[in-house]
Short mmCIF file of C-alpha atoms in Angstrom, two decimals:
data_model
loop_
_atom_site.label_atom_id
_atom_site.label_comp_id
_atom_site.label_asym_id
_atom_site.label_seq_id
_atom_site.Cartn_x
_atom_site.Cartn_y
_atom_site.Cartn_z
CA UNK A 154 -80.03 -57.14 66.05
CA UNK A 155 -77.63 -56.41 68.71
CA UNK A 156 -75.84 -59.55 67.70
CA UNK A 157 -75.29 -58.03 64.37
CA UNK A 158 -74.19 -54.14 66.14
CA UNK A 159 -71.58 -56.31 67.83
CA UNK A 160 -69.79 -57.97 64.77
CA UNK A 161 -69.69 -54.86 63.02
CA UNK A 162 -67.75 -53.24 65.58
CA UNK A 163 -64.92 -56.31 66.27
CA UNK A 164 -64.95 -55.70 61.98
CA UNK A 165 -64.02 -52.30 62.34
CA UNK A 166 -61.67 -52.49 65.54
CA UNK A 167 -60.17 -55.40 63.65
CA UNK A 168 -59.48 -53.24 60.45
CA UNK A 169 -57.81 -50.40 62.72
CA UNK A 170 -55.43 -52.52 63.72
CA UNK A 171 -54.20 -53.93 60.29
CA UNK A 172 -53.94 -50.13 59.00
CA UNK A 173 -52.28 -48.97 62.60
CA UNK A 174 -49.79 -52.18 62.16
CA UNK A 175 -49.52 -51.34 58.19
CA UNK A 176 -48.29 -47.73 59.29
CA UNK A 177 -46.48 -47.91 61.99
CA UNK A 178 -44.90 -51.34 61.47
CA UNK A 179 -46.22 -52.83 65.16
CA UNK A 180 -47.09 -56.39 64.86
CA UNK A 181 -44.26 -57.29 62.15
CA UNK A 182 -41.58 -59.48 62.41
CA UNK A 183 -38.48 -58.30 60.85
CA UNK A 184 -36.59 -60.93 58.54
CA UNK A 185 -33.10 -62.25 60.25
CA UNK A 186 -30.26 -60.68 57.80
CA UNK A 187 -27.49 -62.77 57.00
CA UNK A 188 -24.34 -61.11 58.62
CA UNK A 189 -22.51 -62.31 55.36
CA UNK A 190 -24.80 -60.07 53.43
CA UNK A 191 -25.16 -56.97 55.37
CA UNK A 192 -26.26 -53.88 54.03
CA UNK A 193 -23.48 -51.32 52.86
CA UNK A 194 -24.21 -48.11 54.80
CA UNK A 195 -25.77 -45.98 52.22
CA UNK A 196 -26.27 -48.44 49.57
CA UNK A 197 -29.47 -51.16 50.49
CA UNK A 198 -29.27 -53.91 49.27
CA UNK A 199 -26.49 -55.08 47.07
CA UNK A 200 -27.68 -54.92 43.70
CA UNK A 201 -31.14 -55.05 44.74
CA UNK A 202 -32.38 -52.80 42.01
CA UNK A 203 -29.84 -51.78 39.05
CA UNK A 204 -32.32 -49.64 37.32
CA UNK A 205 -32.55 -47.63 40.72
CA UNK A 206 -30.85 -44.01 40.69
CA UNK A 207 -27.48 -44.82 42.80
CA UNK A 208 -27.61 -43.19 46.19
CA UNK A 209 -25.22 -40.23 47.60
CA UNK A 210 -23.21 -40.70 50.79
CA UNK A 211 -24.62 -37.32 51.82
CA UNK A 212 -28.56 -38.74 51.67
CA UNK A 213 -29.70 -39.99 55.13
CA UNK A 214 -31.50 -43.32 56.02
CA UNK A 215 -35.31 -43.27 58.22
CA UNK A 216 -32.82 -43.42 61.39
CA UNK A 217 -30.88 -40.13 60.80
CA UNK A 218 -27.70 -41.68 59.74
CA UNK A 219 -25.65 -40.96 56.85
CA UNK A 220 -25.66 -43.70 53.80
CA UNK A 221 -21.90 -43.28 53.13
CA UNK A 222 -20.96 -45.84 49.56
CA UNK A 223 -17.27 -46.77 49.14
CA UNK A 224 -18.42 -46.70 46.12
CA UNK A 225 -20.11 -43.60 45.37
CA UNK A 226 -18.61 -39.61 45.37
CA UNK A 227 -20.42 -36.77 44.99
CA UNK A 228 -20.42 -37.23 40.65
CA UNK A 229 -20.90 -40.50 40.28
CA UNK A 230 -20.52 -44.07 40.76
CA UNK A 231 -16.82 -44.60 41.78
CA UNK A 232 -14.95 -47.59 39.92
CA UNK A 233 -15.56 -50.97 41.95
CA UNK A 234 -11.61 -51.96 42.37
CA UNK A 235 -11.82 -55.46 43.52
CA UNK A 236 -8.85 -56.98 44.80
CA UNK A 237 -7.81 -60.41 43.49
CA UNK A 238 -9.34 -62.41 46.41
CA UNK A 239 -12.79 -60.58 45.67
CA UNK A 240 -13.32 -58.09 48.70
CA UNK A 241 -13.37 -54.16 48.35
CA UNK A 242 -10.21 -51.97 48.35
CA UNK A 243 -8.65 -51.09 51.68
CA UNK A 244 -8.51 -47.35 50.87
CA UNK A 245 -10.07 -45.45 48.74
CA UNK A 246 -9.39 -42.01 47.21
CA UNK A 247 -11.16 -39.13 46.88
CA UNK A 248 -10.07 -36.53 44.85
CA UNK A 249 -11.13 -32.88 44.34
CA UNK A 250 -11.33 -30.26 42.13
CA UNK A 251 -9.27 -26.75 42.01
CA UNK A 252 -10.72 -23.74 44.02
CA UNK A 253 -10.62 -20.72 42.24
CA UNK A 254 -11.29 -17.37 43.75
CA UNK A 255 -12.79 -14.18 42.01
CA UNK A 256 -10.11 -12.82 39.58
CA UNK A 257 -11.14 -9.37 38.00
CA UNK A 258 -9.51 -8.92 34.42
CA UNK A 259 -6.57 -6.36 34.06
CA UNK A 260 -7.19 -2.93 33.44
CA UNK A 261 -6.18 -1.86 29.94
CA UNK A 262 -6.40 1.19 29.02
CA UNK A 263 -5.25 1.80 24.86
CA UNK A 264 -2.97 4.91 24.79
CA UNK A 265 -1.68 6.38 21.41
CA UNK A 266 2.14 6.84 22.15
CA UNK A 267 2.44 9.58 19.48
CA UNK A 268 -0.73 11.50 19.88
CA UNK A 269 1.13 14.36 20.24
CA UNK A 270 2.96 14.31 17.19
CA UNK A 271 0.58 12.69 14.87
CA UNK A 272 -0.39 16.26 13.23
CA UNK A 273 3.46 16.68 12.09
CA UNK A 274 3.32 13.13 10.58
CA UNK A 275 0.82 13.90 8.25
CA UNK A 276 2.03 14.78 4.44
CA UNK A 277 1.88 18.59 3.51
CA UNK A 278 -0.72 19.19 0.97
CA UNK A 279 1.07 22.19 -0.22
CA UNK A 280 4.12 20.15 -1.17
CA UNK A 281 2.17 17.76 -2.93
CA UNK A 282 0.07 20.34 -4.82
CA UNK A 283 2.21 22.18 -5.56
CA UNK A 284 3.05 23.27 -9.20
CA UNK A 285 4.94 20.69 -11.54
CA UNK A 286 8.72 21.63 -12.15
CA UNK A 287 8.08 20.39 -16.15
CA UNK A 288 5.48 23.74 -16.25
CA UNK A 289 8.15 25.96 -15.07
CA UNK A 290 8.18 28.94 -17.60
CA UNK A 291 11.26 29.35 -20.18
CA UNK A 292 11.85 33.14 -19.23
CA UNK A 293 13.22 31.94 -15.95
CA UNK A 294 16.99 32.17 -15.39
CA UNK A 295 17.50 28.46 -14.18
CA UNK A 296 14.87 25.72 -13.55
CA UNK A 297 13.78 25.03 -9.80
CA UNK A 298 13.92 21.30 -9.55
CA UNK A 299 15.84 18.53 -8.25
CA UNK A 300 19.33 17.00 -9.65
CA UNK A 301 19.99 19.59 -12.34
CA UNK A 302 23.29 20.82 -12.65
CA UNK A 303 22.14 24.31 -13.29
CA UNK A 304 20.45 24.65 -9.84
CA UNK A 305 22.35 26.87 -7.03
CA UNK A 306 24.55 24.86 -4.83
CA UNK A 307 25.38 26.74 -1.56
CA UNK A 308 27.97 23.69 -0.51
CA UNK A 309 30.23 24.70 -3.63
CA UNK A 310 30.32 28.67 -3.13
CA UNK A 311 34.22 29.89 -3.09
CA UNK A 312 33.06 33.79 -2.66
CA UNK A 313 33.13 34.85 0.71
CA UNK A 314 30.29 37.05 1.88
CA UNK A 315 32.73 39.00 4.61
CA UNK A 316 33.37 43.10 3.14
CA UNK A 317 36.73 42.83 3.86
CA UNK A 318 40.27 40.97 4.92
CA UNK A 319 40.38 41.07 8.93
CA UNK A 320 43.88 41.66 10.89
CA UNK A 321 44.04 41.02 14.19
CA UNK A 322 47.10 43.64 15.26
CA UNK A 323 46.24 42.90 19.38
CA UNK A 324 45.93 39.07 18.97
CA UNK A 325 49.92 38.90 17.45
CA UNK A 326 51.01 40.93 20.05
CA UNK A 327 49.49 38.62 22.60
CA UNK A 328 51.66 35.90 20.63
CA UNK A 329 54.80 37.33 20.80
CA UNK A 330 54.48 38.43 24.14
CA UNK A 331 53.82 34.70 25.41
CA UNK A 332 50.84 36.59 27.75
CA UNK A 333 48.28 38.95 27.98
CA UNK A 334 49.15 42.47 28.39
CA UNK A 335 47.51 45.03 30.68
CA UNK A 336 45.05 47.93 29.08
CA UNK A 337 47.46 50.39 30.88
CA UNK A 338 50.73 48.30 28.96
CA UNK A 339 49.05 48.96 25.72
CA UNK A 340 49.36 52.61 26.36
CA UNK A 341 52.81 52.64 25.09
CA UNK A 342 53.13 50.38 22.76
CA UNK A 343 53.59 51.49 19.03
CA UNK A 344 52.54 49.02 16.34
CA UNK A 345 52.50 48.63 12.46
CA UNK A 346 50.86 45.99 9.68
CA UNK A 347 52.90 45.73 5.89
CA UNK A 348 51.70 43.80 3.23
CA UNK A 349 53.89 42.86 1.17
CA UNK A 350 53.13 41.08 -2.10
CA UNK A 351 55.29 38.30 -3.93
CA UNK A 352 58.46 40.85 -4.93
CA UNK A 353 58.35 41.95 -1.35
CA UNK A 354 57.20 45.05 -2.19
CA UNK A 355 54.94 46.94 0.03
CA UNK A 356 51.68 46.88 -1.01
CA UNK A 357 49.82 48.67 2.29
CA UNK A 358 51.15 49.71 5.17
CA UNK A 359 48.88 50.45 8.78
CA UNK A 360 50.64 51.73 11.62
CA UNK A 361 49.78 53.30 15.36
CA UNK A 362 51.39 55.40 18.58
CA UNK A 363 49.17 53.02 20.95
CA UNK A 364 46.59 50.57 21.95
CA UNK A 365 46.91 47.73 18.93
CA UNK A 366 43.13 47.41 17.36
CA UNK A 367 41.47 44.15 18.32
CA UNK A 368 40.25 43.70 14.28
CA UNK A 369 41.58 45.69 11.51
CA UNK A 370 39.66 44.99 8.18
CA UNK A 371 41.10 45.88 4.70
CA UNK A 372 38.94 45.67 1.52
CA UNK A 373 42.09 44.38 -0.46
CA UNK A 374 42.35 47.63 -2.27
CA UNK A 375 45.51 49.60 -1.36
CA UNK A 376 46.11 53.76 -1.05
CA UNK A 377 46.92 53.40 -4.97
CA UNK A 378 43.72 52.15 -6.01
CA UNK A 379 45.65 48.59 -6.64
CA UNK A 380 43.80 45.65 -5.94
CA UNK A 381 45.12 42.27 -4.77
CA UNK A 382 45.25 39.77 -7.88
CA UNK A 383 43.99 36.42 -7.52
CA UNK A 384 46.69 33.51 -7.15
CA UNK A 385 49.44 36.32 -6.17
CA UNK A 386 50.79 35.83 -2.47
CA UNK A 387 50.92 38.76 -0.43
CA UNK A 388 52.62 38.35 3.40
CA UNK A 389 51.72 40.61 6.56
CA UNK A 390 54.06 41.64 9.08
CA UNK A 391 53.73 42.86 12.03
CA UNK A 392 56.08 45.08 13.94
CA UNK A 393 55.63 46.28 17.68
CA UNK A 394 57.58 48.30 20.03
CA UNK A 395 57.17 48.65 23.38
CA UNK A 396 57.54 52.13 26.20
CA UNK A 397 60.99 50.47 26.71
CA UNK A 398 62.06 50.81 22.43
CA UNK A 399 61.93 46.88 22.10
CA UNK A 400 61.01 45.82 19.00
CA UNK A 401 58.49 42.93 18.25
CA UNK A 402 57.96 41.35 15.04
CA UNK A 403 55.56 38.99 13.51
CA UNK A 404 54.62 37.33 10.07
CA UNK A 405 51.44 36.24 9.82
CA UNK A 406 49.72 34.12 7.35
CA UNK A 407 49.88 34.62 3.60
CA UNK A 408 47.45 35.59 1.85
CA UNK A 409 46.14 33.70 -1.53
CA UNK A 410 43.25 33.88 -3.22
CA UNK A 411 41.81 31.61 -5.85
CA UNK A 412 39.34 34.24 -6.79
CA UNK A 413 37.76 37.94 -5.12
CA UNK A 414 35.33 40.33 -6.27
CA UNK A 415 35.34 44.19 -6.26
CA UNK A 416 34.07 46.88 -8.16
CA UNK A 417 36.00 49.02 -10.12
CA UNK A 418 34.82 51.73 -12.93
CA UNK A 419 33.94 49.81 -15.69
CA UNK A 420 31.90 47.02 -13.71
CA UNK A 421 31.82 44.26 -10.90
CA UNK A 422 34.55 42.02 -10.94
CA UNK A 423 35.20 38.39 -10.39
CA UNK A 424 38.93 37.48 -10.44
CA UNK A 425 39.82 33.93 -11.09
CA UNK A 426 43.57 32.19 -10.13
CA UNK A 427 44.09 31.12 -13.97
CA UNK A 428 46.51 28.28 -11.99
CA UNK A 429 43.27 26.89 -10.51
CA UNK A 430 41.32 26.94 -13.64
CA UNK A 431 43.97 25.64 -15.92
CA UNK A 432 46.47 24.25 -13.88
CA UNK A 433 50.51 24.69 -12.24
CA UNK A 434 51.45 25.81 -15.72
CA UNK A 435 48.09 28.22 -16.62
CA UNK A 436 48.55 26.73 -20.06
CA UNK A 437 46.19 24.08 -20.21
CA UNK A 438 43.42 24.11 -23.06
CA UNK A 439 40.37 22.61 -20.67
CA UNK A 440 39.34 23.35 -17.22
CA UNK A 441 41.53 21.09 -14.59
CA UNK A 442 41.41 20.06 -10.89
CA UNK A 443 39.17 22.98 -9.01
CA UNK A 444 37.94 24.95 -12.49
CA UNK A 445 34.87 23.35 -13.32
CA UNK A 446 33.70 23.92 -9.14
CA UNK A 447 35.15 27.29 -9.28
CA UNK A 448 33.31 28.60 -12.57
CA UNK A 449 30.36 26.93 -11.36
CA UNK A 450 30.79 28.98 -8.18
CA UNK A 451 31.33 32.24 -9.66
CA UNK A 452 27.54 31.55 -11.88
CA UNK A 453 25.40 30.68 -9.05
CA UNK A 454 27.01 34.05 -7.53
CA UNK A 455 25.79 36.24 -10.56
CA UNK A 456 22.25 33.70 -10.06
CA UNK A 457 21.86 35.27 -6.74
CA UNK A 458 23.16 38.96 -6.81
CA UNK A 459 23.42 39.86 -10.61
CA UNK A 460 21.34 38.14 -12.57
CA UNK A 461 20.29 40.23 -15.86
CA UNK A 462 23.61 42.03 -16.37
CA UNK A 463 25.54 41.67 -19.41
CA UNK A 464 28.70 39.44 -18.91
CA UNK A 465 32.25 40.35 -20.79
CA UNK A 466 34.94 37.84 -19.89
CA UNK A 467 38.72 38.74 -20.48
CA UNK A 468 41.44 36.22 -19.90
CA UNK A 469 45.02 36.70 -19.99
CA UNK A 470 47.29 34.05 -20.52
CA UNK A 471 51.03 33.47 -22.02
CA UNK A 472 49.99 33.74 -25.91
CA UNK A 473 47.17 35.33 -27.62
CA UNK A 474 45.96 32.29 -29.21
CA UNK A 475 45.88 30.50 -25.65
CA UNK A 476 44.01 32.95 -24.35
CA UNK A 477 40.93 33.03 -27.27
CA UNK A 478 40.65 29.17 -26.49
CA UNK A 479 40.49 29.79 -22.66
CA UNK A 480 37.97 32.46 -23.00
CA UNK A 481 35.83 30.35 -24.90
CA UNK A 482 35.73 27.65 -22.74
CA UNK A 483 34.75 30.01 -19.93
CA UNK A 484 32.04 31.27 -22.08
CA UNK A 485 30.98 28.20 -23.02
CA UNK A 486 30.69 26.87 -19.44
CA UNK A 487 28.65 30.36 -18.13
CA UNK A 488 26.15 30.07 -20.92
CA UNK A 489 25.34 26.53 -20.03
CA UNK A 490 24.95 27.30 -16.36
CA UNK A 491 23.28 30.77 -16.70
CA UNK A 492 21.38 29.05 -19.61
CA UNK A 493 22.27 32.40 -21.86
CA UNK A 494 22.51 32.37 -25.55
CA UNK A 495 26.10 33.07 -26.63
CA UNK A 496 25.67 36.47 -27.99
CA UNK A 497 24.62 37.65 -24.08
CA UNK A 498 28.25 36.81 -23.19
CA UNK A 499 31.19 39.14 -24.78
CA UNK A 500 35.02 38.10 -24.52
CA UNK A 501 38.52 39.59 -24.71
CA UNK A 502 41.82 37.97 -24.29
CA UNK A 503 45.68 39.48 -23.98
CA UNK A 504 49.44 38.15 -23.76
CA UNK A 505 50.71 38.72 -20.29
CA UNK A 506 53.27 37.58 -18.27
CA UNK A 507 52.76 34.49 -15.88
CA UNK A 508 52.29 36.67 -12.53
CA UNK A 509 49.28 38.48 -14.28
CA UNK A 510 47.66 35.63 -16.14
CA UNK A 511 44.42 35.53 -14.73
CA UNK A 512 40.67 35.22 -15.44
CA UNK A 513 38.66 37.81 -15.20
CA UNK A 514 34.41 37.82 -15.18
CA UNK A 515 33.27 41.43 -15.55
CA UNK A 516 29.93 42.44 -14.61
CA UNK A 517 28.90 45.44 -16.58
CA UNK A 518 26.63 47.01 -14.01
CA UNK A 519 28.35 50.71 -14.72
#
């Protein structure tokens, strides 16, 4: 019995030391490695296991150093560049990638540019509702749309929409002086304004003891009751004398007319230059050079200011004949552009001389 207690124990003692030597390696004997075949730091043994996962340089061995492969970076196996006689490259390199920092996206912020004149841009409703010209009613004196030569043109009108003629008396004296004069200068001085028409004939005369006016405006009528004819010249003159009795004299611009209007007792009229109607000569059977844009003017004037009153149109030319056919054409031309039936429009001619031929467009508003 105790020879038996004693075996079992040298079993077990025995069986200690196998697992003590199995885990801490005592009572091995390491195998001599052939310095030809040394271990690559990092990478075992060469090509001991190519199913194995490849090992990183990073990954440390049991004696806490660093496995470092010529071989290996930190993605991958590295191409095995032999040289020619069969060993490993002398140098090997290892590249990285870019570094890239935190970049925050631009700030973009969407702006309209005409915000504050997209309201204006829009169409106005009004405009394109708004009744057709083809609807407008027949009663109407002219139609209201586009490109129709019966529509008012204001960049044709002839008629001046001044009262008057306007003189400046203190402006020539300030020309033939060469220089302003002094208020207290224009104490003394006397002054006087003649028109004078073609004949030289004095046709109105203006005169003063002192102080020239500045504007001086004359309705073209004279003390008579004469008015100015269209296409007739008339000349002012102006005469000046100063405290010392020297005379000043001055001739201003003549006046001319291709057509006025006034009233006078038996209506409104418009008087027409027959030389710009009908030419140099006044004899010419259809309108020439400035008529058609002057009779045109003359009916958007009665469009504006007279429309509804009954028209009578006298001409007077060098025969009696001459005249029917002018006043005809006149007529004719009025009716189209007042759109007027020809009864609405009466006419009259008469033989004149060739200072009084002339047109004349009466307005029977009396």
């Amino acid at each position: 019995m105790k020879t038996l207690k004693i075996l079992f124990v040298g079993l077990l003692a025995f069986s200690f030391v196998t697992d003590a030597n199995a885990l801490f390696g005592f009572g091995r004997k390491k195998k001599k490695k052939d310095k030809g075949s040394m271990d690559l730091p990092g990478l075992g043994t060469p090509r001991s296991n190519p199913s194995a996962p490849p090992r990183m340089a990073q990954e440390a061995d049991g004696m806490g150093q660093s496995n470092y492969s010529e071989t290996e970076t930190a993605i991958g196996d590295y191409p095995n560049q032999e040289t020619p006689g069969g060993g490993l490259p002398s140098e090997i390199e290892i590249r990285s990638g870019n570094k890239r920092g935190l970049q925050k996206p631009p700030l973009r912020i969407e702006v309209d540019a005409f915000d504050s004149i997209r309201d204006s841009l829009k169409p106005d409703q009004q405009l394109l509702l708004a009744e057709s010209p083809l609807t407008v009613v027949w009663r109407r004196t002219h139609p209201e749309f586009l490109r129709n030569t019966r529509v008012i043109k204001p960049s044709i009108s002839t008629f001046d929409e001044r009262p008057g003629i306007i003189f400046s008396p203190l402006v020539r004296l300030q020309e033939v002086l060469s220089r302003k004069p002094e208020k207290r200068e224009l104490r003394g001085f006397q002054w006087s304004l003649t028109i004078a028409d073609e004949e030289g004939k004095v046709f109105q005369h203006y005169e003063g003891n002192s102080f020239p006016p500045s504007e001086l405006v004359w309705s073209g009528q004279n003390d008579q009751g004469d008015w100015i004819q269209a296409g007739r010249a008339y000349s002012p003159v102006y005469m000046f004398t100063d405290p010392n009795g020297t005379p000043y004299t001055k001739v201003g611009q003549p006046l001319q007319f291709k057509g006025m209007v006034h009233q006078e007792r038996d209506g409104l009229h418009l008087s027409l230059d027959s030389a710009s109607l009908f030419g140099s000569a006044k004899s010419a059977q259809k309108l020439t050079g400035d008529g058609p844009r002057i009779i045109r003017s003359a009916g958007d004037l009665i469009k504006r200011r007279y429309s509804g009153i009954p028209i009578r149109v006298e001409v007077y030319a060098g025969s009696k004949s001459l005249a029917d056919l002018q006043a005809d054409l006149v007529e004719s031309r009025l009716t189209q552009h007042l759109m007027l039936m020809p009864q609405d429009i009466s006419t009259d001619s008469l033989r004149v001389s060739y200072t009084d031929q002339r047109v004349e467009i009466i307005l029977l508003n009396r």
